Coordinates of C-alpha atoms (C1' of nucleotides) in Angstrom, one line a residue:
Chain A
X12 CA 0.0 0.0 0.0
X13 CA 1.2 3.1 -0.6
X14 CA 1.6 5.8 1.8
X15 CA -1.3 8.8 1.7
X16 CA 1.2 11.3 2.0
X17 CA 3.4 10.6 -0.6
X18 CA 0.0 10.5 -2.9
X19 CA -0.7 13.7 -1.8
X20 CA 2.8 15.1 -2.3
X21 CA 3.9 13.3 -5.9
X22 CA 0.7 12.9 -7.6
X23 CA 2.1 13.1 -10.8
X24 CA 5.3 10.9 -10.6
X25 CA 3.2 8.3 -9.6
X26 CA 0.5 8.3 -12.1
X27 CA 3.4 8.7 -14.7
X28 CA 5.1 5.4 -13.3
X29 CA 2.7 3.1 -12.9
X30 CA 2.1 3.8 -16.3
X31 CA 5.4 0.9 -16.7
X32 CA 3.2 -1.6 -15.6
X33 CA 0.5 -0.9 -18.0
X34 CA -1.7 0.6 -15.2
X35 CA -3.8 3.5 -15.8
X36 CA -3.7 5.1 -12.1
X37 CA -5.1 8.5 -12.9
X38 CA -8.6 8.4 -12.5
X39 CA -7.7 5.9 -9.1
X40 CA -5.0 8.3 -7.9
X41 CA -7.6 11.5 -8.5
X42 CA -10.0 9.8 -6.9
X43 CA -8.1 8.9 -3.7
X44 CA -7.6 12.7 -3.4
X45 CA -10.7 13.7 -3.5
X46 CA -11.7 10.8 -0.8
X47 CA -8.8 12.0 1.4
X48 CA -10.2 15.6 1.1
X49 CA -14.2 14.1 1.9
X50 CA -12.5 12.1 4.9
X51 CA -10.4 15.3 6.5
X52 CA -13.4 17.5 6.3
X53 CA -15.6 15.0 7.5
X54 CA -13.1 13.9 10.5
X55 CA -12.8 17.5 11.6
X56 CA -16.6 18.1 11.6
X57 CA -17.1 15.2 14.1
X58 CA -14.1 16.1 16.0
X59 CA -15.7 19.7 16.6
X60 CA -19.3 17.8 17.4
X61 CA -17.1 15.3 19.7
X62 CA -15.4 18.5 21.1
X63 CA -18.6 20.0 22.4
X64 CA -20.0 16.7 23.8
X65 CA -17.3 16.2 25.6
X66 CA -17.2 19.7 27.2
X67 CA -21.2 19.5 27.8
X68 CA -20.8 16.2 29.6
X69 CA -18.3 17.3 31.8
X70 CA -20.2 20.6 33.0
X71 CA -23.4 18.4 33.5
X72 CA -21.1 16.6 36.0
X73 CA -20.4 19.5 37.9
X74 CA -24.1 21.2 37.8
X75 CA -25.7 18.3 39.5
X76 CA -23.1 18.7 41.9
X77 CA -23.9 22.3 42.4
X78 CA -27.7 21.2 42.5
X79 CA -28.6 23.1 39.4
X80 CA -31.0 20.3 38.2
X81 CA -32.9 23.2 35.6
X82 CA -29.5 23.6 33.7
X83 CA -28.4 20.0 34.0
X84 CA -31.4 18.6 32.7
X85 CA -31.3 21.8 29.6
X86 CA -27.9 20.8 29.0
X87 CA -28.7 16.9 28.8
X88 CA -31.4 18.1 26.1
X89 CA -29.1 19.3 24.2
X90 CA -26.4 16.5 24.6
X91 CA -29.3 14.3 23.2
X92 CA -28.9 16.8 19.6
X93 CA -25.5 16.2 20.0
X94 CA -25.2 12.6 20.4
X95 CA -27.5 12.5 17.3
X96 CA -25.4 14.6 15.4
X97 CA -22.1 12.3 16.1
X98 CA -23.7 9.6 15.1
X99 CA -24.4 10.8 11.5
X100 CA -20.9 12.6 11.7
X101 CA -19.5 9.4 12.6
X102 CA -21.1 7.1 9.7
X103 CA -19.9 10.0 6.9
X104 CA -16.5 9.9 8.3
X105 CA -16.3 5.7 8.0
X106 CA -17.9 6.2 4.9
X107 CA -14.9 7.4 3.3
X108 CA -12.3 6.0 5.4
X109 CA -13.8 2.9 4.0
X110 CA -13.7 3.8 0.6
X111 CA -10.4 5.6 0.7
X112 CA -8.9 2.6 2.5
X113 CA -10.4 0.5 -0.5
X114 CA -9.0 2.6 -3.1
X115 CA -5.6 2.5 -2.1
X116 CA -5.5 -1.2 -1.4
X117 CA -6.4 -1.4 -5.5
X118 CA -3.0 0.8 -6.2
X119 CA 0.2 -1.6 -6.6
X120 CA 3.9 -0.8 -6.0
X121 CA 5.5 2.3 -8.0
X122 CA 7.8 0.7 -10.1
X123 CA 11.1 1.8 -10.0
X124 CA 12.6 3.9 -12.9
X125 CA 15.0 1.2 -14.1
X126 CA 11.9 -1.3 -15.2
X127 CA 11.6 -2.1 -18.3
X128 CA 7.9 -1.1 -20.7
X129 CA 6.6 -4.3 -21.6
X130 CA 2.9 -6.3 -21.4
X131 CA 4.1 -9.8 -20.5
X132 CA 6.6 -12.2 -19.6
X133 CA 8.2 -12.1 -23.3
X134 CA 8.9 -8.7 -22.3
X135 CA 11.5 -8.9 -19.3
X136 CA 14.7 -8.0 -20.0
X137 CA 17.7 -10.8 -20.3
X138 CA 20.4 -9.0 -17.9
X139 CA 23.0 -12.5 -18.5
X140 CA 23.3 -15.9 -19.5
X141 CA 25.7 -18.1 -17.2
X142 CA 26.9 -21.7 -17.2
X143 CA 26.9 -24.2 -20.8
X144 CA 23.5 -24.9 -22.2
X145 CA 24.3 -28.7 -22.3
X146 CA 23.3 -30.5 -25.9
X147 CA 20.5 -32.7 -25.9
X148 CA 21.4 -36.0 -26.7
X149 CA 19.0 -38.9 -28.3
X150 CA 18.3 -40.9 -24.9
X151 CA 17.4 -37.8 -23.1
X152 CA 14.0 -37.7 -21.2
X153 CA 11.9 -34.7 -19.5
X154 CA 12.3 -35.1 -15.9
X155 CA 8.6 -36.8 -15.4
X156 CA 9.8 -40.0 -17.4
X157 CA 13.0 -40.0 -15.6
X158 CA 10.8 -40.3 -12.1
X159 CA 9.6 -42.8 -13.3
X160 CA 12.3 -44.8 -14.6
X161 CA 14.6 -44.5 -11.8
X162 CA 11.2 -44.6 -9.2
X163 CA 12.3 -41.4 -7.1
X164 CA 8.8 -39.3 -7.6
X165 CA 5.4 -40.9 -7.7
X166 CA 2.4 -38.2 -9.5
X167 CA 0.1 -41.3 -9.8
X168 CA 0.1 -41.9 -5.9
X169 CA -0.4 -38.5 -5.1
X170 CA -3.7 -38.0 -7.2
X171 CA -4.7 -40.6 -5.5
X172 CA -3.9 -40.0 -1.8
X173 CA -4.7 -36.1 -2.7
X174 CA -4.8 -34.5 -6.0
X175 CA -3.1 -33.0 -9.4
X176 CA -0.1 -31.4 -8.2
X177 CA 1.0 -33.0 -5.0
X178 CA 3.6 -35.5 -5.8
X179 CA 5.2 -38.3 -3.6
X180 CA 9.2 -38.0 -3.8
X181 CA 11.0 -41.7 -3.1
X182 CA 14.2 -43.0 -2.3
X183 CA 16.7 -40.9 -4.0
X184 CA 14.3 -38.4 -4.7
X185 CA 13.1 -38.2 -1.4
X186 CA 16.9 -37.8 -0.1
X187 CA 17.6 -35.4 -2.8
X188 CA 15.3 -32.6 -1.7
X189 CA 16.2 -33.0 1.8
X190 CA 19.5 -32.7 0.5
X191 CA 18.9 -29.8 -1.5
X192 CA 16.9 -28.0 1.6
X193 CA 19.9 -28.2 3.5
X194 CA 22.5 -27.2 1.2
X195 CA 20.5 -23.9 0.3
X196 CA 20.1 -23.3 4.6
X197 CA 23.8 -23.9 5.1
X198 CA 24.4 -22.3 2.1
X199 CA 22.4 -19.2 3.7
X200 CA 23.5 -19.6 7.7
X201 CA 26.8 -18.8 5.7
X202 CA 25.9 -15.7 4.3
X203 CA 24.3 -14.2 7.7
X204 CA 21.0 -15.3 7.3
X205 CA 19.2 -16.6 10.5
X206 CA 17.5 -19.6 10.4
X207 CA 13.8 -19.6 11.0
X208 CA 11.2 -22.4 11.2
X209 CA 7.7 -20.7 11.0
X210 CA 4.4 -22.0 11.1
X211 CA 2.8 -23.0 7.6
X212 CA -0.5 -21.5 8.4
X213 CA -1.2 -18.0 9.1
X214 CA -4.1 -15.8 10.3
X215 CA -5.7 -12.6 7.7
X216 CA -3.5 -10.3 9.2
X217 CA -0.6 -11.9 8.0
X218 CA -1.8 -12.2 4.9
X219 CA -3.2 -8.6 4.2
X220 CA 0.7 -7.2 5.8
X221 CA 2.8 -8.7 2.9
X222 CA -0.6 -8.1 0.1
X223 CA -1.3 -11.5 -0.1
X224 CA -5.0 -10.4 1.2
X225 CA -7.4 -9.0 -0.1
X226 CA -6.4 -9.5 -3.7
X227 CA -5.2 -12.6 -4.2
X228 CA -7.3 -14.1 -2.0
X229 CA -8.4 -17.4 -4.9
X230 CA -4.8 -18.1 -5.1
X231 CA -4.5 -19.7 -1.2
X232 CA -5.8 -22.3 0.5
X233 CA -8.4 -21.2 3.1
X234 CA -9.1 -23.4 6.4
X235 CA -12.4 -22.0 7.2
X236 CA -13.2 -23.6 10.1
X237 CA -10.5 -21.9 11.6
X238 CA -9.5 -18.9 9.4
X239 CA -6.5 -19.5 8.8
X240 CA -4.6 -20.0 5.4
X241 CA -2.0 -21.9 4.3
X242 CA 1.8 -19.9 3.2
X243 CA 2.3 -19.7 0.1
X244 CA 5.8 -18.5 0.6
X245 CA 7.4 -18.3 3.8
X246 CA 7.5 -14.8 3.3
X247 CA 4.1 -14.1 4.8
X248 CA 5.3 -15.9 7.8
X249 CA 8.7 -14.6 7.7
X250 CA 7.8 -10.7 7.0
X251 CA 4.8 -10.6 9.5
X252 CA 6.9 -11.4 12.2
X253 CA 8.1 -7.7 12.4
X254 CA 4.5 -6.7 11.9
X255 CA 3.6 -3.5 14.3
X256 CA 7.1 -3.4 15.6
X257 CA 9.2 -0.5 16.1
X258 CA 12.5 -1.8 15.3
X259 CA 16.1 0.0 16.4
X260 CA 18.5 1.3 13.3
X261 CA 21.3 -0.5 15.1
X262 CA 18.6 -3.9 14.7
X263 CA 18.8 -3.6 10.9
X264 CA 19.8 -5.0 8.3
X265 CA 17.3 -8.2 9.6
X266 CA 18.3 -11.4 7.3
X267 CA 16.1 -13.9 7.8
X268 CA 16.1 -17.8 6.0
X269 CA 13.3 -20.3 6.5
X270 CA 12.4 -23.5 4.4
X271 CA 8.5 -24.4 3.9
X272 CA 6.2 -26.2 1.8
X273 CA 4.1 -23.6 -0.1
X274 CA 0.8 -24.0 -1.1
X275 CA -0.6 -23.0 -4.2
X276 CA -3.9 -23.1 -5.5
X277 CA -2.7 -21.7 -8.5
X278 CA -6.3 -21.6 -9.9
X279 CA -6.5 -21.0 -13.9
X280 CA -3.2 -22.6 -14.5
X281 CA -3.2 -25.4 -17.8
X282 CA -1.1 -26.8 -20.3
X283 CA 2.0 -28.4 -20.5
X284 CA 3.5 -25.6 -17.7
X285 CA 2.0 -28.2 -14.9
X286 CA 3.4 -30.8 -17.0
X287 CA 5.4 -32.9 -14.0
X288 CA 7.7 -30.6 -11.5
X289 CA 6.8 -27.7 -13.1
X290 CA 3.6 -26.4 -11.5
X291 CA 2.6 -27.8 -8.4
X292 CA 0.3 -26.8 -5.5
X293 CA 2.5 -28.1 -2.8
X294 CA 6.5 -27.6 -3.2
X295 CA 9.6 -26.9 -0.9
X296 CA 11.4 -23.5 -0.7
X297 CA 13.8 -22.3 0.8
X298 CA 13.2 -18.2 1.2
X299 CA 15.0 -15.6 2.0
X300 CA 13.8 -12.4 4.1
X301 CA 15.3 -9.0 4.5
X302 CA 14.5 -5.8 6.4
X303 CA 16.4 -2.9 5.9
X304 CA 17.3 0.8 6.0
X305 CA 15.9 2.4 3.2
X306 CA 19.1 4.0 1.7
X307 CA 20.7 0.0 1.4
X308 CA 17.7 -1.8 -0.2
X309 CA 18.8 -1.6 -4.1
X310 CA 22.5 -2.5 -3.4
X311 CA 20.6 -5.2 -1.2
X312 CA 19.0 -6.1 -3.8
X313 CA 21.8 -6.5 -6.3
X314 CA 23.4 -8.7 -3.0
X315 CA 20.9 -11.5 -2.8
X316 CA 20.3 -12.1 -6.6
X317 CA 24.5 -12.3 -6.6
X318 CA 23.9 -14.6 -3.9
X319 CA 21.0 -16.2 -6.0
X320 CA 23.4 -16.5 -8.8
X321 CA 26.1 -17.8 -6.9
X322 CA 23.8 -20.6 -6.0
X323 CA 23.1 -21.7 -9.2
X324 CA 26.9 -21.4 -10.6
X325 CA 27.5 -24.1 -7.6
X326 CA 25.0 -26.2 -8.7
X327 CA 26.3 -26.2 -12.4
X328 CA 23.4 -25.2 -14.2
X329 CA 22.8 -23.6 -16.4
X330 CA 20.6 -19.8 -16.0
X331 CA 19.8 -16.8 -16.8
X332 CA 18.9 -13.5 -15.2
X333 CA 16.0 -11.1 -16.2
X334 CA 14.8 -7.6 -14.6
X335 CA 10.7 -8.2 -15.5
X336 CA 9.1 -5.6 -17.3
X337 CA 6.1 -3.5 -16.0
X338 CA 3.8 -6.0 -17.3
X339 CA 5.2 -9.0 -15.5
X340 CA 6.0 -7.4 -12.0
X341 CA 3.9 -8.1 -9.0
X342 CA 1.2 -6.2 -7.5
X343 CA 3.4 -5.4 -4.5
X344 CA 6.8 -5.3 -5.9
X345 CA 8.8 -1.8 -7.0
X346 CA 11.7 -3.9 -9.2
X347 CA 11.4 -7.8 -9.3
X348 CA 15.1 -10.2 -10.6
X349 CA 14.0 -13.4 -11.9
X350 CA 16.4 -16.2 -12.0
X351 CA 15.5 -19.0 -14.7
X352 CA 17.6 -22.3 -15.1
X353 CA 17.6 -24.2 -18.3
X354 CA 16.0 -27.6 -18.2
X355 CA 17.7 -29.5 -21.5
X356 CA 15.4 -32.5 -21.7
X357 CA 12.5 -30.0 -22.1
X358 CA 14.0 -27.5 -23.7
X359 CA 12.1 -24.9 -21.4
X360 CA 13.7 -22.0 -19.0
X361 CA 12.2 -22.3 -15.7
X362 CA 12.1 -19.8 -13.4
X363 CA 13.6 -20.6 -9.7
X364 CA 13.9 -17.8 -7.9
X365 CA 12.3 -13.9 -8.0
X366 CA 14.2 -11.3 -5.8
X367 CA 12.4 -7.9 -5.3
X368 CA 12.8 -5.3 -3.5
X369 CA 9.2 -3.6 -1.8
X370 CA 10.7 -0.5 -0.6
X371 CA 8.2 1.0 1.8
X372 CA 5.3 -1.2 0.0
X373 CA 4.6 -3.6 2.9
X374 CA 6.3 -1.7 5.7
X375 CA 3.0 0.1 5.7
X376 CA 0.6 -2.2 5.6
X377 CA 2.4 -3.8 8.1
X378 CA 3.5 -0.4 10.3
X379 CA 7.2 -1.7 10.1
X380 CA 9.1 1.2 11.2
X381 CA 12.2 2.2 12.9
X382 CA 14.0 5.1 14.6
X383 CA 16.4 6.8 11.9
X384 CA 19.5 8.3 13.1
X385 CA 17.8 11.8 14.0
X386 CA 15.2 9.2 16.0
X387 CA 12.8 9.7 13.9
X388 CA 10.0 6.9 12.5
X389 CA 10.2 5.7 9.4
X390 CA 9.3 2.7 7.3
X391 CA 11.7 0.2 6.4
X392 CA 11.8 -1.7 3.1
X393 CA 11.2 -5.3 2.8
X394 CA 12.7 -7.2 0.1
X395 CA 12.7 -11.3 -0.5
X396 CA 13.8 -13.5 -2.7
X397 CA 13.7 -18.0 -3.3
X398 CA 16.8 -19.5 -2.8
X399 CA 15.6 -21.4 -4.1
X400 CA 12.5 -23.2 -5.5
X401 CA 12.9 -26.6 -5.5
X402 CA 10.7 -29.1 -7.9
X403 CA 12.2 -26.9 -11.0
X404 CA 16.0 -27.4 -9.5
X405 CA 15.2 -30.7 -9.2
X406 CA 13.7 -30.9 -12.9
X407 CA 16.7 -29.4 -14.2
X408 CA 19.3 -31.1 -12.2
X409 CA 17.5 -34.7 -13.5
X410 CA 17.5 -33.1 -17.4
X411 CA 20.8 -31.3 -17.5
X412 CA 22.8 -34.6 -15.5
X413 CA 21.4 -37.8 -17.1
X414 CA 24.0 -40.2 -18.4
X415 CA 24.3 -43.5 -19.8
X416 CA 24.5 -45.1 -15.8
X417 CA 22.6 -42.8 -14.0
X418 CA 21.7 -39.2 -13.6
X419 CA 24.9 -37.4 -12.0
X420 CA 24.7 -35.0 -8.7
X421 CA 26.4 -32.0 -9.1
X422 CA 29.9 -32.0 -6.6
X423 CA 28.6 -30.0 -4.1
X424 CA 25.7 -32.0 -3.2
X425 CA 27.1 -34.9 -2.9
X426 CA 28.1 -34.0 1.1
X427 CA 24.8 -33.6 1.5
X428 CA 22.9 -36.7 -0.4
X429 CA 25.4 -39.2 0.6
X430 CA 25.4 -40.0 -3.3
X431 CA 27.1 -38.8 -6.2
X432 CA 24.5 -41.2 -9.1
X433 CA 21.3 -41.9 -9.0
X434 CA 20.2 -45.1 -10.8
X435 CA 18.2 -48.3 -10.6
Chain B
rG26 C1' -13.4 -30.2 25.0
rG27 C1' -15.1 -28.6 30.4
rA28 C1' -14.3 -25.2 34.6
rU29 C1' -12.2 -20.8 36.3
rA30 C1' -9.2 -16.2 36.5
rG31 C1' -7.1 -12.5 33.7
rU32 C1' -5.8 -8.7 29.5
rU33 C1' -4.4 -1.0 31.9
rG34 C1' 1.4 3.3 29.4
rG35 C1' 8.6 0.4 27.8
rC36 C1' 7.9 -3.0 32.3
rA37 C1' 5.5 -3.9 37.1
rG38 C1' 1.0 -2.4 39.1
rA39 C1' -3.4 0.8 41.2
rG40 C1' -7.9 2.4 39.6
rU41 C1' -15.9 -0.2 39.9
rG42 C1' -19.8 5.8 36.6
rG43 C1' -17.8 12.4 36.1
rU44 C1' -12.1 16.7 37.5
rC45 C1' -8.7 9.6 34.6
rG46 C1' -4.6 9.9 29.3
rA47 C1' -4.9 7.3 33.8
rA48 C1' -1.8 6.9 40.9
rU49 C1' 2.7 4.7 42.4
rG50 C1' 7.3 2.1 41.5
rC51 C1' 11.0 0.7 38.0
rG52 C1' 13.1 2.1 33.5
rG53 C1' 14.3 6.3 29.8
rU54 C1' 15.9 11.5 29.0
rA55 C1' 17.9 16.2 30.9
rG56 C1' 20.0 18.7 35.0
rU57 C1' 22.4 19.4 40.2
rC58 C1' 26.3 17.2 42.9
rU59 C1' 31.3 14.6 41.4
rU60 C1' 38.1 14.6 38.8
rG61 C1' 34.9 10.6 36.5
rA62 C1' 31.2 7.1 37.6
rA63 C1' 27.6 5.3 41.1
rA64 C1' 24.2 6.9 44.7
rA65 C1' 21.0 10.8 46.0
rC66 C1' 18.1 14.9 44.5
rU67 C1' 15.2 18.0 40.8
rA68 C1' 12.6 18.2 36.3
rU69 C1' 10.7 15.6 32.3
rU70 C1' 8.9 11.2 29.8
rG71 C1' 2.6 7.1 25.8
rU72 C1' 0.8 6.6 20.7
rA73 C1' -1.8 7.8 16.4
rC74 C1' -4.7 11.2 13.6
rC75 C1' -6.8 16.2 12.1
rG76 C1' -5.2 21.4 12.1
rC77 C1' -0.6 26.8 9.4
rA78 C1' -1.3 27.4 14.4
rA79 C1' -4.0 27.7 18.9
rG80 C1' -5.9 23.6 19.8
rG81 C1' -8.8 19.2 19.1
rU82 C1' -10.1 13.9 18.5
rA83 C1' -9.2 8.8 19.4
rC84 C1' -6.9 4.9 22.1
rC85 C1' -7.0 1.1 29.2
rG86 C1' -7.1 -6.8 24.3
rG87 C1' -10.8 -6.3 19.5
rG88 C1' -15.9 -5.1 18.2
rG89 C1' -20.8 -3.6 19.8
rG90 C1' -24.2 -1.7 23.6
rU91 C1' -26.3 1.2 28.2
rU92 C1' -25.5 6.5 29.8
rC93 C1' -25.6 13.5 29.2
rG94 C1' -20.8 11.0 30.7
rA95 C1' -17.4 4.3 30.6
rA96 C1' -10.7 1.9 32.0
rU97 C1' -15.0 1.2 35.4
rC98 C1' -21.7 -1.5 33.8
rC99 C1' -23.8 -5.1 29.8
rC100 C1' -23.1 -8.4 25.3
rU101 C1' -19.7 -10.7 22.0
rC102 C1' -15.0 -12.3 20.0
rA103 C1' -9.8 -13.1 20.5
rC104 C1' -5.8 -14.1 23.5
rU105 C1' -3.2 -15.6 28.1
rG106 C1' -2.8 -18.1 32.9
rU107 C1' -4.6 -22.2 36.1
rC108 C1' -7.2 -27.0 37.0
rC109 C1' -9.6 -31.3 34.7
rG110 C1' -10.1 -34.4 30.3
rC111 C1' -7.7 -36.0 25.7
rC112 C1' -3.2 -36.4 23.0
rA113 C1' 2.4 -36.5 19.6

RNA sequence: GGAUAGUUGGCAGAGUGGUCGAAUGCGGUAGUCUUGAAAACUAUUGUACCGCAAGGUACCGGGGGUUCGAAUCCCUCACUGUCCGCCA
């Protein structure tokens, strides 16, 4: 959400910018204006009704004492009007707090100057290619036949046990994510990231602080009974828990690390995208968190899709790095990094990791603030970013690594599965 | 799941219908004293919003109600403690 007072103050920037993500803010931005106006005016007629009431009530304390019933009882008449008259004030006032609270929910993130004009996807902008595309050779498989060959991820079971999307991973396969969740934790301990183990459900507060609520509401699972909804991303759980806090300067930068399944309705989705590993509605990630002083966030940013990067590079694959374009950029975000490996057997780049950076975005919904320097209150920026996604790493490490005798795991995994081949 | 007690400012803790934004203690800040520190003493010290300002409004877990007037009475929800039951 952004804040009312920068509205009010760069009216025209904003409209001009959000016009990079193919969003037409002007007649929204006008009209948050003019609400603001309707709710000041409004507030300060109740506060002068609220003003008087509170004055008349106190002197009809002290005329009863006096034993001036006459006056008390004239002045009660009148507090009667008033009461009337707040009431009325009150429901105007609400009226446009409402909507004005409504309207601003609907504008997203100004993006920052540096994103690229575009409507969709095809649009982002291809910053670097790293790593050897490796050449497809005639006994290559997609990853969902090599599952099944070497028996290390069951999709048949889990439609059966649950539904579309929610595999079973065996054996090797099994080992291999657990391996690959604790390479990317160590991997991020490393790096001064603390480790966190949240809860994978979270309340509507949670998920209106990071935007997940209202908009995207089809896009979670909802437990009803209880109101509560499953993550995601761990960065609901992760973000929220510096919700309403009033953090110190000498507290920040906040680096935070957390591995969670995320859940995904991922209603609307079709095609040969879900084909396998590449779409599911329950998958592991490990996410990162971060919470910092406003002037570090873009070099903070640069920092964790280096850190992304240098991920990947240790994994051997193959990938590539893109800034998205207006189009493509979330509702929330001010400049989003995608990081895509290359899956050989499919011939497909598949995207493992999106860094952004939120500036003040969700530091207001959530009132995340600290004490600058001169001790005053400001809002921090938030940023995030995967590191990584797992089912896609997993697709592309089975493509990119199959051989003759097995399928091959990259060096540095091999601490960590206890195997360097997976085969039958 | 049942019973019961709670939820007040950074913390502890008073306050059962009017002068309570709220005693008191601790803590914080500034000062006096001191070579410096501690102690002691003095003063000060909640948050948000509206307003150019003066000033005003709101906030005693959330929401609603009674009343001219609510931290205080009523309803409701959430959370916490304790006991019982169940349970990894």
């Amino acid at each position: 959400m952004l804040e009312l007072a920068r509205i009010r103050k760069e009216k025209e920037t904003i409209i001009e910018r959000l016009k990079l993500r193919n969003f037409d803010g002007k007649e929204l931005i006008e009209n948050i204006l003019v609400l603001d106006g309707n709710w000041r005016e409004s507030k300060q007629e109740l506060e002068k009704i609220a003003a008087e009431s509170n004055q008349l009530a106190k002197s009809i304390g002290s005329l009863f004492k006096e034993g001036k019933q006459d006056e008390a009882n004239k002045a009660k008449a009148r507090a009667g009007e008033l009461k009337e008259l707040e009431k009325n004030a009150k429901e105007a006032m609400n009226a446009y707090a409402e909507k004005l609270q409504a309207a601003l929910y609907e504008v997203p993130n100004v993006p920052n100057p540096s994103v690229p004009a575009g409507n969709s996807d095809e649009d982002n902008e291809v910053l670097s290619n790293s790593g050897t595309i490796p050449t497809k050779l005639d006994f290559w498989q997609p990853h969902w036949e090599l599952a099944k060959k070497y028996d290390i991820i069951d999709f048949e079971v889990g439609v059966k046990v649950t539904g579309a999307g929610f595999p079973f991973y065996k054996g090797q396969g099994a080992r291999l994510q657990r391996a690959l969740i604790n390479f990317f934790l160590d991997q991020a301990r490393d790096n001064g990231y603390t480790e966190i183990i949240p809860p994978f459900v979270v309340n509507e507060a949670s998920g209106i602080g990071t935007g997940q609520l209202p908009d995207k509401e089809g896009q979670m699972y909802h437990a009803t009974i209880d109101d509560l909804y499953l993550i995601p991303t761990a960065e609901i759980p992760l973000t929220n828990m510096y919700r309403n806090e009033l953090v110190k300067s000498t507290d920040l930068p906040i680096k935070l690390t957390g591995y969670t399944p995320c859940f995904r309705r991922e209603a609307g989705s079709y095609g040969s995208d879900v084909r396998g590993l590449n779409r599911l509605h329950q998958f592991d990630k490990v996410e990162l968190v971060r919470i910092e002083h406003p002037d570090n966030s873009y070099a903070v940013l640069d920092e964790m899709v280096k850190y992304v990067q240098d991920i990947l590079t240790k994994l051997e694959l193959p990938y590539r790095t893109l800034r998205l374009c207006g189009g493509d950029l979330g509702f929330t975000s001010a400049l989003t990094f995608d990081l895509e490996v290359y899956s050989a057997a499919q011939d497909k780049w598949l995207e493992v990791s999106s860094v952004s950076n939120f500036e003040t975005f969700q530091a207001n919904r959530l009132k995340l603030r600290f004490k600058d320097e001169n001790n005053n209150k400001q809002l921090v920026h938030t940023l995030n970013g995967s590191a990584l996604a797992l089912p896609r790493i997993l697709a592309a490490l089975l493509e990119n690594n199959q051989t003759e005798e097995g399928i091959k795991i990259p060096a540095a995994l091999v601490p960590y599965t206890g195997f360097d081949i997976i085969k039958n």
